[in-house]
Coordinates of C-alpha atoms in Angstrom, one line a residue:
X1 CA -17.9 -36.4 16.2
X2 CA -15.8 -39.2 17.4
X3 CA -13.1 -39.1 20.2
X4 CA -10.4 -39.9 18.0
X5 CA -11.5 -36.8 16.0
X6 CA -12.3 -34.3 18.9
X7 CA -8.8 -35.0 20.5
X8 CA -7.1 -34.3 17.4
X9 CA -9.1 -31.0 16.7
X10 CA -7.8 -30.4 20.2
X11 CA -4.3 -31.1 19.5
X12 CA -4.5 -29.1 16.1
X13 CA -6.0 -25.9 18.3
X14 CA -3.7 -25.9 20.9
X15 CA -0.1 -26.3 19.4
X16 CA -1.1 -24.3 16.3
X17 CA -2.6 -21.9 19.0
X18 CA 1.7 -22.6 20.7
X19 CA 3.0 -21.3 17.8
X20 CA 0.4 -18.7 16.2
X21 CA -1.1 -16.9 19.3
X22 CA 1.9 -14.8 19.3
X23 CA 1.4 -13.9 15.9
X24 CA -2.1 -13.0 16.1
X25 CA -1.9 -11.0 19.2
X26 CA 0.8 -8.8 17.2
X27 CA -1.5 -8.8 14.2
X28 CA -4.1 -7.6 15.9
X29 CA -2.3 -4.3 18.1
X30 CA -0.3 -3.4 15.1
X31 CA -3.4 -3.6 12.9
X32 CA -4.9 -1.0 15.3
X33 CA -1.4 1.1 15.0
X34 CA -1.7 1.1 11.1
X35 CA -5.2 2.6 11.1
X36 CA -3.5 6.3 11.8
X37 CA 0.8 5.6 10.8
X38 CA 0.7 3.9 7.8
X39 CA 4.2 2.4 6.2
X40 CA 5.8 5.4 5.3
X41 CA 5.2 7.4 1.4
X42 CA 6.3 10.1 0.1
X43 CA 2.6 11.1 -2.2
X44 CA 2.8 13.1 -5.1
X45 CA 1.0 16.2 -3.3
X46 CA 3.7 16.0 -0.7
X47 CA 6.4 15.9 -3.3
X48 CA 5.0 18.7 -5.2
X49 CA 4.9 20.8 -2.2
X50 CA 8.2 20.6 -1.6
X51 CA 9.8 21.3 -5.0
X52 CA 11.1 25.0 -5.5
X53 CA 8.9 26.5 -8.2
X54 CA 10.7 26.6 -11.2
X55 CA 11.8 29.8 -12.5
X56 CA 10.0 31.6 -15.8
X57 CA 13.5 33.3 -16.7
X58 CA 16.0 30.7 -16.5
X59 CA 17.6 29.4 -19.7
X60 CA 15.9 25.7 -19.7
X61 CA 16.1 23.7 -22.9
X62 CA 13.3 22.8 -24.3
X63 CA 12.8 18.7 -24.1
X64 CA 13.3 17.3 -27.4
X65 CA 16.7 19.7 -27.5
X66 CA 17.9 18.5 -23.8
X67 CA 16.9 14.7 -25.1
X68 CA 18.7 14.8 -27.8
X69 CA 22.2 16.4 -26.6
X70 CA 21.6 13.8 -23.6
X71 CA 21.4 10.9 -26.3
X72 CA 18.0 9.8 -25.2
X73 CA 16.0 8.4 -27.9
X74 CA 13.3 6.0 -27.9
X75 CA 9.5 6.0 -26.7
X76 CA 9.3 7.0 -23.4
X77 CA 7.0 6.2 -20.6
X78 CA 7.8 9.7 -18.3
X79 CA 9.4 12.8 -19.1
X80 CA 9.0 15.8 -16.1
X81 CA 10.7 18.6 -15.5
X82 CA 11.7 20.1 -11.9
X83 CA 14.4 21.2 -9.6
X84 CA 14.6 18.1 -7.8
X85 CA 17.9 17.3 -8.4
X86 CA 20.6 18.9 -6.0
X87 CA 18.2 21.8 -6.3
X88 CA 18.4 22.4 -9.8
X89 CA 16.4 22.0 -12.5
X90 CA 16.9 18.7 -14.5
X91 CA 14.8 16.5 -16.4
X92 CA 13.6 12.9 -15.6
X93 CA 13.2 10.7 -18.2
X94 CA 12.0 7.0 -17.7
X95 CA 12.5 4.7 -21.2
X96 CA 9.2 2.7 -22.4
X97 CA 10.1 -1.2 -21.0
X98 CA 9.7 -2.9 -18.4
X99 CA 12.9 -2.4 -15.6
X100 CA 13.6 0.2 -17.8
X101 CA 15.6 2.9 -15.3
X102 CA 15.2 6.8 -14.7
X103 CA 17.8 9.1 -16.2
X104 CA 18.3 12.4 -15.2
X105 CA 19.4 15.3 -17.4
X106 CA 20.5 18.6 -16.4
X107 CA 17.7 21.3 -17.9
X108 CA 20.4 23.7 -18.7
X109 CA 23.1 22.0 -20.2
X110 CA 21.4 18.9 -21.5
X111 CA 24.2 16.7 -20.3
X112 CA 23.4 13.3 -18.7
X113 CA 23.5 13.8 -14.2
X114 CA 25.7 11.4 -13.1
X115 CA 25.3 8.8 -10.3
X116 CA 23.6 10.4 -6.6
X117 CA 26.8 11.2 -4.6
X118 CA 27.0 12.7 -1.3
X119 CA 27.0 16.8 -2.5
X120 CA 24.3 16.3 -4.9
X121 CA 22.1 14.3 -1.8
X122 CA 22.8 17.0 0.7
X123 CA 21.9 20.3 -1.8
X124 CA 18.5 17.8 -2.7
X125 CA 17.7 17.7 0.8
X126 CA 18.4 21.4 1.3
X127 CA 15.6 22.4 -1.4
X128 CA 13.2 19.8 -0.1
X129 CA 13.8 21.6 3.6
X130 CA 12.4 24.5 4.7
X131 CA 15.4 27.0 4.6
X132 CA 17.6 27.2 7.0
X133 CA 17.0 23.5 8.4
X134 CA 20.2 21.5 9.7
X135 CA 21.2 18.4 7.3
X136 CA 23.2 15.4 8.2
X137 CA 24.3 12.7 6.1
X138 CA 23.7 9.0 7.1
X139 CA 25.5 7.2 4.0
X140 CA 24.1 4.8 1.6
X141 CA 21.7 2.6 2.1
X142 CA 20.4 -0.8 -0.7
X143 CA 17.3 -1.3 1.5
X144 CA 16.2 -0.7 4.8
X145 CA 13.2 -1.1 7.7
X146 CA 11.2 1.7 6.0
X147 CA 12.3 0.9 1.7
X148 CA 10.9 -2.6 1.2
X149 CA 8.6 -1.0 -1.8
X150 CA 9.4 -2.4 -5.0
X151 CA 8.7 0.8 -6.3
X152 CA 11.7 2.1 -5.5
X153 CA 14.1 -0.6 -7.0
X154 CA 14.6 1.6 -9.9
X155 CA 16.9 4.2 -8.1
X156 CA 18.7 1.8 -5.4
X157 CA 21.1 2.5 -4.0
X158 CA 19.3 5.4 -1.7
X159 CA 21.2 8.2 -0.1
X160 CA 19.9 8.9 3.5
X161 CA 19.7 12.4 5.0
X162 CA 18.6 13.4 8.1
X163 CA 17.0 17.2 8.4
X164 CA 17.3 19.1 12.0
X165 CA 13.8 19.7 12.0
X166 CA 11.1 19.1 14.9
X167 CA 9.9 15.8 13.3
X168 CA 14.0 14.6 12.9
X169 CA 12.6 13.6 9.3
X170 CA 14.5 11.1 7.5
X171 CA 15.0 11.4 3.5
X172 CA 15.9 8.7 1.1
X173 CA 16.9 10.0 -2.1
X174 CA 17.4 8.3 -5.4
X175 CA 21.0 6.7 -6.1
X176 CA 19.7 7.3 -10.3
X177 CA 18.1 10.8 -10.4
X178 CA 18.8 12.6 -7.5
X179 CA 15.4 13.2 -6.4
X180 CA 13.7 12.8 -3.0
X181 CA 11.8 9.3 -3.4
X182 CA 10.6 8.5 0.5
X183 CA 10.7 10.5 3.5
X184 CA 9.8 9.0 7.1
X185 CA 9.5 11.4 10.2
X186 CA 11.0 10.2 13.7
X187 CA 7.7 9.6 15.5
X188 CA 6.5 7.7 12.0
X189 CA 9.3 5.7 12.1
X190 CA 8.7 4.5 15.9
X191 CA 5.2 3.8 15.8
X192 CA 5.9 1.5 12.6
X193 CA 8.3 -0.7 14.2
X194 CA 4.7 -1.5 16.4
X195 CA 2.7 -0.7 13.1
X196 CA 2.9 -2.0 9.7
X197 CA 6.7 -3.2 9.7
X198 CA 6.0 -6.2 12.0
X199 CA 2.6 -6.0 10.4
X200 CA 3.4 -7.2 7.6
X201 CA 6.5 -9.9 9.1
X202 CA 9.1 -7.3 6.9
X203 CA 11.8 -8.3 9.9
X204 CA 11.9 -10.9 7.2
X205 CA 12.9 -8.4 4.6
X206 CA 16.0 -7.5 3.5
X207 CA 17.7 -10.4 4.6
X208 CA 18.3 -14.0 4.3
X209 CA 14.6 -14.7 4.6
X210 CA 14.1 -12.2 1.6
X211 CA 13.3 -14.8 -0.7
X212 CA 10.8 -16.8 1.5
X213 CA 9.0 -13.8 2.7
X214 CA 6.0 -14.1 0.6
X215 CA 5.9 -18.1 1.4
X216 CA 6.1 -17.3 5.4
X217 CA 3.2 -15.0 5.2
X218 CA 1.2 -17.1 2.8
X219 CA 1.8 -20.3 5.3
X220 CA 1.6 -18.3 8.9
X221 CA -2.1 -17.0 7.5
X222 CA -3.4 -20.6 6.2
X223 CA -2.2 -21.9 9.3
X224 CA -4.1 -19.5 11.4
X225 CA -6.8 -20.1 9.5
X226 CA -6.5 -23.7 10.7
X227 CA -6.5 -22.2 14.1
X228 CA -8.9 -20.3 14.1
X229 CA -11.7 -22.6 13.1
X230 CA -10.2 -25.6 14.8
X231 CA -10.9 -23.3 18.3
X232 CA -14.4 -22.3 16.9
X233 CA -15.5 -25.5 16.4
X234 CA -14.2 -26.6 19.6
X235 CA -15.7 -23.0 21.4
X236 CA -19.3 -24.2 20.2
X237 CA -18.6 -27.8 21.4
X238 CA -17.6 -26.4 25.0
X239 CA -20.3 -24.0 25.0
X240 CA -23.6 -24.6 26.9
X241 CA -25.6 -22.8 24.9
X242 CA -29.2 -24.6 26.6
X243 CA -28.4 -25.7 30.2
X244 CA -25.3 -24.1 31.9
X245 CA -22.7 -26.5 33.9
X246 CA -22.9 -26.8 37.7
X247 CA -21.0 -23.8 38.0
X248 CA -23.8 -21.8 36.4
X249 CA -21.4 -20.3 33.6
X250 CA -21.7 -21.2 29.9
X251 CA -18.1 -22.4 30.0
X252 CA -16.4 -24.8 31.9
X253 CA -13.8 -23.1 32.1
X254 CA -11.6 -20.7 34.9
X255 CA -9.4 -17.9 34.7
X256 CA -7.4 -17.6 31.8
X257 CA -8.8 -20.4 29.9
X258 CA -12.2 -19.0 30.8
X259 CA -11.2 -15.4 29.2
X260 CA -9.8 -17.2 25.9
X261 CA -13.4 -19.5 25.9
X262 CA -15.1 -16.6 26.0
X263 CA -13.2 -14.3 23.6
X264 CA -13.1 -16.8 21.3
X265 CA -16.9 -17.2 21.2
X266 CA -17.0 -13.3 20.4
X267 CA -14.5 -12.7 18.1
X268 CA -13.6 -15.9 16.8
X269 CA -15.7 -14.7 13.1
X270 CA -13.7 -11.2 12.4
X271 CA -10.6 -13.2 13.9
X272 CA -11.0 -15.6 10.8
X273 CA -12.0 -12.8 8.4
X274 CA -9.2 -11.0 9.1
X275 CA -6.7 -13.7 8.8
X276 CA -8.1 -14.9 5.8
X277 CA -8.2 -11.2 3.8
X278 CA -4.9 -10.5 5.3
X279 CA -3.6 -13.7 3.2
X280 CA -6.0 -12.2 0.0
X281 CA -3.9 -9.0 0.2
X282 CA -1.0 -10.9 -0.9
X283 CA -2.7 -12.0 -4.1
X284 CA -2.0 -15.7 -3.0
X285 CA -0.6 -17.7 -6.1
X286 CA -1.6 -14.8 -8.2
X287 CA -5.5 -16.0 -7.6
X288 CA -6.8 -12.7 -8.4
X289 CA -4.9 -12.2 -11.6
X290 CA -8.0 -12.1 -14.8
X291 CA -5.6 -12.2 -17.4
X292 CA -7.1 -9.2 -19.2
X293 CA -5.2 -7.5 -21.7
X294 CA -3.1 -4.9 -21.7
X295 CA -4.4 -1.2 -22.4
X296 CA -3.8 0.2 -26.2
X297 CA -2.6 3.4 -24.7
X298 CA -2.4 4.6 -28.4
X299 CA -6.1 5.1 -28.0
X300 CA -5.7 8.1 -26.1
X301 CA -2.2 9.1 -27.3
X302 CA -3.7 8.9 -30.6
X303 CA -0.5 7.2 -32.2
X304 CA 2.8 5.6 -31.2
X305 CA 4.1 6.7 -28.0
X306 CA 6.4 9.3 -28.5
X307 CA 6.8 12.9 -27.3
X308 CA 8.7 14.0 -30.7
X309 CA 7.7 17.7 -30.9
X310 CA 7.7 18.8 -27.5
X311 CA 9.5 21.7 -28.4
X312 CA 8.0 24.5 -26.9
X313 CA 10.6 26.1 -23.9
X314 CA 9.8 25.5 -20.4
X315 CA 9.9 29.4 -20.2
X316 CA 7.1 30.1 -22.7
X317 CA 5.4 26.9 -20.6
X318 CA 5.9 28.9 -17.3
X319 CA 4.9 32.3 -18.3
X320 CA 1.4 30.7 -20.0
X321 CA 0.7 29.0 -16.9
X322 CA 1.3 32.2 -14.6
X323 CA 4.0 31.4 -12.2
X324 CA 4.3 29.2 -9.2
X325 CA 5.0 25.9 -11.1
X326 CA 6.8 23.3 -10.0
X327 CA 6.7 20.9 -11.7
X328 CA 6.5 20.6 -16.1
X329 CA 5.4 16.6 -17.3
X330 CA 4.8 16.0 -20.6
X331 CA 2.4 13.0 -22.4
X332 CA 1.2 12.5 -25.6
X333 CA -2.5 13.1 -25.8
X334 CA -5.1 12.9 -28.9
X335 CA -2.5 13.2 -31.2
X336 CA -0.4 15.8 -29.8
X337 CA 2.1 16.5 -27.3
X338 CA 0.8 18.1 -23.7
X339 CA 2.4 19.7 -21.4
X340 CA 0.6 19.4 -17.6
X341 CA 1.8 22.4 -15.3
X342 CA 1.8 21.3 -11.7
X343 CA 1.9 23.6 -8.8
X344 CA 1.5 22.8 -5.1
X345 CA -2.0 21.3 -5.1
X346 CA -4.3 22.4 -8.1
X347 CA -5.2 21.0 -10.9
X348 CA -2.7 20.4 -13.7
X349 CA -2.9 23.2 -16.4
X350 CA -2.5 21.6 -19.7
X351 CA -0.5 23.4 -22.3
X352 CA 0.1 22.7 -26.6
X353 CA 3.8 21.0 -26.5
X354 CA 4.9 23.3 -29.3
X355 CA 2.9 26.1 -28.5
X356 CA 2.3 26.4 -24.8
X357 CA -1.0 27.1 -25.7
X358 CA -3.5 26.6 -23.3
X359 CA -5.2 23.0 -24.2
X360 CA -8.7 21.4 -23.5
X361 CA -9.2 18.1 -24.6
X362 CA -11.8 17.4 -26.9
X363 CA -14.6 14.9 -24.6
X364 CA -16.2 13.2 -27.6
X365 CA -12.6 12.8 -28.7
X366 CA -11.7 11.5 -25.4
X367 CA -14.9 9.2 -25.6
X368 CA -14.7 7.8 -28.9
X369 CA -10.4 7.0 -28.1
X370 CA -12.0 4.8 -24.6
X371 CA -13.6 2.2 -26.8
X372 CA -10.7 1.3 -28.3
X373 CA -8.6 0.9 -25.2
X374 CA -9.2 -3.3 -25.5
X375 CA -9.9 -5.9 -27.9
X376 CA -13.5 -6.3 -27.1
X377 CA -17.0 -4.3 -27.3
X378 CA -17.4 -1.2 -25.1
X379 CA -20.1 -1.9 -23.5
X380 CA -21.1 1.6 -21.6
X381 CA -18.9 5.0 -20.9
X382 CA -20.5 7.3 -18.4
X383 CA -19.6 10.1 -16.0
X384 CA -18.7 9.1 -12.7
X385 CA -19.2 12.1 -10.2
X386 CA -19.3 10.2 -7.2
X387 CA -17.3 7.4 -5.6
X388 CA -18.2 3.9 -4.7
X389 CA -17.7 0.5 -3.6
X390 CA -14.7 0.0 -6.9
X391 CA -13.2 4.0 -7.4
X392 CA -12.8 5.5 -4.2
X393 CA -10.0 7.2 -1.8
X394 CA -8.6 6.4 1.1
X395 CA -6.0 8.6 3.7
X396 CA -2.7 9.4 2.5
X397 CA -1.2 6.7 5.0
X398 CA -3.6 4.0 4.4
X399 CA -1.9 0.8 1.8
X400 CA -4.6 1.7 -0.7
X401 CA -4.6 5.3 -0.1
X402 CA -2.2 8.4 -1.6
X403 CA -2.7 8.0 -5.2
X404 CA -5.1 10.5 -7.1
X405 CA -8.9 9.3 -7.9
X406 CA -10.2 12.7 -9.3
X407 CA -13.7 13.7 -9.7
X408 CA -15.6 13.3 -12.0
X409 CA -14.0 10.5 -14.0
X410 CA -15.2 8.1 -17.5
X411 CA -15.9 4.7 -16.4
X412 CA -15.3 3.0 -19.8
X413 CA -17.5 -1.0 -19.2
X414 CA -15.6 -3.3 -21.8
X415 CA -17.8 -7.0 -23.0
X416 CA -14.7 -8.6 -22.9
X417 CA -14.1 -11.9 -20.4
X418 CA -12.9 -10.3 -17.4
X419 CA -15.7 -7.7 -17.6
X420 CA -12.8 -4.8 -17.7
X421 CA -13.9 -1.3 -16.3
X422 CA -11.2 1.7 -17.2
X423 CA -11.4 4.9 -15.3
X424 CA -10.2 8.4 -17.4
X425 CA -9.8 11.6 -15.8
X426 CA -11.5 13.7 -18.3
X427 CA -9.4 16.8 -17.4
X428 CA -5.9 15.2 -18.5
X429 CA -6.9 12.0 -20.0
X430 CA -4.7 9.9 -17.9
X431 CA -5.9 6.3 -17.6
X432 CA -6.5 6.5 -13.5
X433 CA -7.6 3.2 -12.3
X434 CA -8.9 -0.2 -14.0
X435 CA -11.3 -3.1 -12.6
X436 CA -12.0 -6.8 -13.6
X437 CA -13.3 -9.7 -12.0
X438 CA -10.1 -10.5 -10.5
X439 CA -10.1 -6.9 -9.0
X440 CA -13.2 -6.6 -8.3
X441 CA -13.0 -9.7 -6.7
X442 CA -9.9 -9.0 -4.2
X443 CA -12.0 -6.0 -3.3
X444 CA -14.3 -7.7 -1.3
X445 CA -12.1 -10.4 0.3
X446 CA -9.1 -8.1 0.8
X447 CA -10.2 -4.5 1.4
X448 CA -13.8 -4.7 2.5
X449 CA -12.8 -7.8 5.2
X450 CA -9.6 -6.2 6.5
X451 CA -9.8 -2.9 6.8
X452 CA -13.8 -2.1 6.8
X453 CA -13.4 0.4 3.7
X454 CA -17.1 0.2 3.2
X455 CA -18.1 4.0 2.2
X456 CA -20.6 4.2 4.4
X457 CA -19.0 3.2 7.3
X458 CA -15.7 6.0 6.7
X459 CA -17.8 8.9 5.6
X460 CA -19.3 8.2 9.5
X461 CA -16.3 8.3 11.5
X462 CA -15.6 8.0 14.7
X463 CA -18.2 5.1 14.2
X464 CA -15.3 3.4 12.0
X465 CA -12.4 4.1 14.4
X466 CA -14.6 2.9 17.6
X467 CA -15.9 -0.6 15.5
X468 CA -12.5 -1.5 14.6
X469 CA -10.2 -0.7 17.3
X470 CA -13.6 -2.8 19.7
X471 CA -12.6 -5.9 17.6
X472 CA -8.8 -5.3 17.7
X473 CA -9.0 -5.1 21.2
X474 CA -11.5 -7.9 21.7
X475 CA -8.9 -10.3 19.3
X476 CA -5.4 -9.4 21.3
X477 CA -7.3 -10.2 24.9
X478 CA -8.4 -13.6 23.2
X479 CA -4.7 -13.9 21.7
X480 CA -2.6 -12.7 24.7
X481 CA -5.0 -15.3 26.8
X482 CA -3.7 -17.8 23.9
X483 CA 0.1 -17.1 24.7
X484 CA -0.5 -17.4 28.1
X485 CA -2.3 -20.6 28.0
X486 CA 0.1 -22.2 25.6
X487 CA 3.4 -21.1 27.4
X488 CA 2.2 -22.9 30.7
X489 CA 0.9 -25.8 28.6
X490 CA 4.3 -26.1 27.2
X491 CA 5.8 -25.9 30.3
X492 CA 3.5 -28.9 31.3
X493 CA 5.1 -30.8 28.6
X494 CA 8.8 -29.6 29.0
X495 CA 8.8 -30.5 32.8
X496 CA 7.2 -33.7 32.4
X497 CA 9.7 -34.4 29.8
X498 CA 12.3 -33.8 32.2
X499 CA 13.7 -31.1 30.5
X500 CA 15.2 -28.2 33.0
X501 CA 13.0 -25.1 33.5
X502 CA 15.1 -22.4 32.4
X503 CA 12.2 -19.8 32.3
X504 CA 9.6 -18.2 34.4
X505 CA 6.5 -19.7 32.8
X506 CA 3.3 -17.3 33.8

């Protein structure tokens, strides 16, 4: 390599390494931070714990009478049942369509629940509680530190509510439906300001930098990239890996610069694999995106979606499923309407729609609707009883973690370009997870690289914990020796520039 090249790889490393070490350093303890307090959820299994159960005697309409007095017509793409409005029961219906919002319908009257105001927010809270917990109502909220999810931008604005409890737990509920849609406790809130809120650069959310956010990250990773490498390839130069310098050491380096020489040379690969799956996660210009087609749900809904004939009343729904439910959904499955009755953890019990029969679905049924889920050959349809590198579950807290992935499940293997893989749940036959190239793909260079979900490895912790929080702490020394090295080389610059020192340089 030439001079004129090795002095610019040096001038790439070190003002990138200015700008970035910063960065990485912050990266790297935050990273550590989200591997116990993720961004905060509010899961499905949490939710349903905290619904009341749903009394067997009360006078409930039955859907397709509270849809119709509500004037709600159409295919729909959700229709429950709960009191999860101001405590009451009411009915959430979600249109088919994209953007399409939530409605909410009181279960008793059948009249349409107007927009979230402060009352209804409060008496919501109250139910979620346990009893006799202190409320107090923050106001109204479009977006804050802990609702950058886009999955809540159907029932913005959100009502805040903070419950006297030992955790000071914060609740967001839904400006649309009433419901409880987020909840953050105190000590989760904290640690995310040091976890996954700067993790992810969201002080660049909600604001005027909104619109750039996805640019800033994309940019801030490719450029550490740059970094990254530039400083490897000028590590191994430096190095003496055959005859040491005069000094004896491997580097010729001292103190801080000696630290940095050295932590590079250790962590510079997971440094770079890190950055560079932390810029997959965000799907950069939509490379992971197959292009497959879209799932013929009418497969397993055998027919158009619609949920014309639930008319069986919640009450006869209740009393089959034997008390403590809290929660009534109804789908559309092999050709008739199915009522799932949800209580604080089981499994869903699945009832006739117009009957409130008790309902098992057919499996060669189920089997013989899969192949027709896409426009191409099915290829294989087994039963998956165990989890592996593509279908697997993570924490509750975790990015990719919270969502159901029942046991057993149908992998359905489609011929078609992408090389599609659908996963059923057998018991309800919900579609519970898909897989293509593109997928598959973002697997290994987001989720493998970043965050070490290799089965294997997480069935064996603390092994896991002790790897990853070794090379968290091995890449912020090597960072924070970056910062420190930069700020006095900048001070070099700035003094000999004959600008004023106006800090304390270290």
């Amino acid at each position: 390599m030439g001079a004129r090249s090795k002095r610019l790889l040096y001038l790439v490393h070190r003002w990138l390494g200015v700008i970035l070490c910063a960065f990485f350093a912050m990266w790297f303890v935050s990273g550590a931070v989200m591997m116990y307090v993720g961004y905060p959820k509010l899961t499905d299994a949490e939710r349903l714990r905290h619904l009341p159960v749903l009394a067997p005697d009360a006078p409930l309409l039955a859907p397709s009478h509270a849809l119709s007095r509500a004037g709600v017509a159409g295919p729909l793409k959700e229709l429950r049942l709960a009191a999860s409005s101001g405590g009451r029961p009411a009915y959430v219906v979600t249109p088919q369509g994209k953007g399409s919002a939530p409605v909410a319908i009181d279960a008793v009257s059948g009249a349409r629940l107007p927009a979230t105001d402060e009352a209804r927010a409060l008496a919501t809270a109250a139910a979620f509680a346990a009893p006799a917990t202190s409320l107090r109502y923050l106001g109204v909220v479009a977006e804050d530190a802990f609702t950058h999810s886009r999955a809540l931008d159907a029932h913005r604005p959100l009502h805040r509510v903070e419950l006297g409890d030992a955790d000071q737990t914060l609740l967001y509920i839904s400006g649309r439906t009433g419901e409880v849609v987020r909840d953050a406790a105190r000590s989760e809130r904290l640690w995310n300001y040091a976890g996954a809120w700067i993790h992810w650069l969201y002080p660049f959310r909600g604001n005027a930098f909104d619109r750039y956010w996805t640019d800033i990250v994309n940019w801030l990773s490719i450029a550490g990239i740059a970094m990254a490498l530039s400083g490897t390839v000028v590590g191994i130069m430096r190095w003496r890996f055959a005859r040491p310098y005069r000094s004896g050491a491997r580097t010729p380096y001292q103190g801080f610069m000696r630290w940095h020489h050295i932590g590079g040379m250790l962590f510079a690969f997971t440094t770079i694999t890190w950055i560079f799956s932390g810029l997959m996660s965000m799907n950069p210009w939509r490379v992971f995106d197959a292009g497959a087609a879209p799932l013929r749900m009418e497969a397993l809904e055998g027919g158009a979606p619609s949920l014309a004939g639930a008319d069986a009343a919640p009450a006869a729904l209740l009393a089959a499923a034997g008390g403590g439910v809290r929660e009534l959904r109804w789908t559309r499955m092999q050709g008739r309407v199915v009522a799932q009755a949800y209580t604080s953890g089981a499994q869903a019990l699945l009832l006739d729609g117009q009957s409130a029969q008790a309902v098992q679905l057919d499996p060669a049924a189920l089997r013989a609707a899969a192949a027709h889920l896409l426009p191409a050959r099915l290829q294989r349809i087994e039963v998956q009883t165990a989890y592996d590198l593509y279908y697997y579950s993570r924490d509750a807290h975790t990015m990719t973690g919270g969502g159901a992935k029942p046991l057993p499940v149908l992998r359905a293997e489609f011929a078609d370009a992408q090389a599609s893989w659908v996963y059923i749940d057998p018991h309800t036959g919900a579609v519970v997870g898909r897989s293509d190239n593109g997928k598959r793909a973002s697997r290994w260079l987001f989720a493998m690289l970043h965050s070490w979900d290799w089965l294997p490895l997480l069935e064996r912790r603390p092994l896991w914990d002790m790897l990853l929080i070794f090379l968290s702490l091995g890449g912020a020394v090597m960072s924070i020796t970056g910062v420190v090295i930069g700020w006095r080389r900048l001070g070099i610059k700035l003094r000999s520039a004959g600008v004023p020192r106006t800090i304390r340089l270290p």
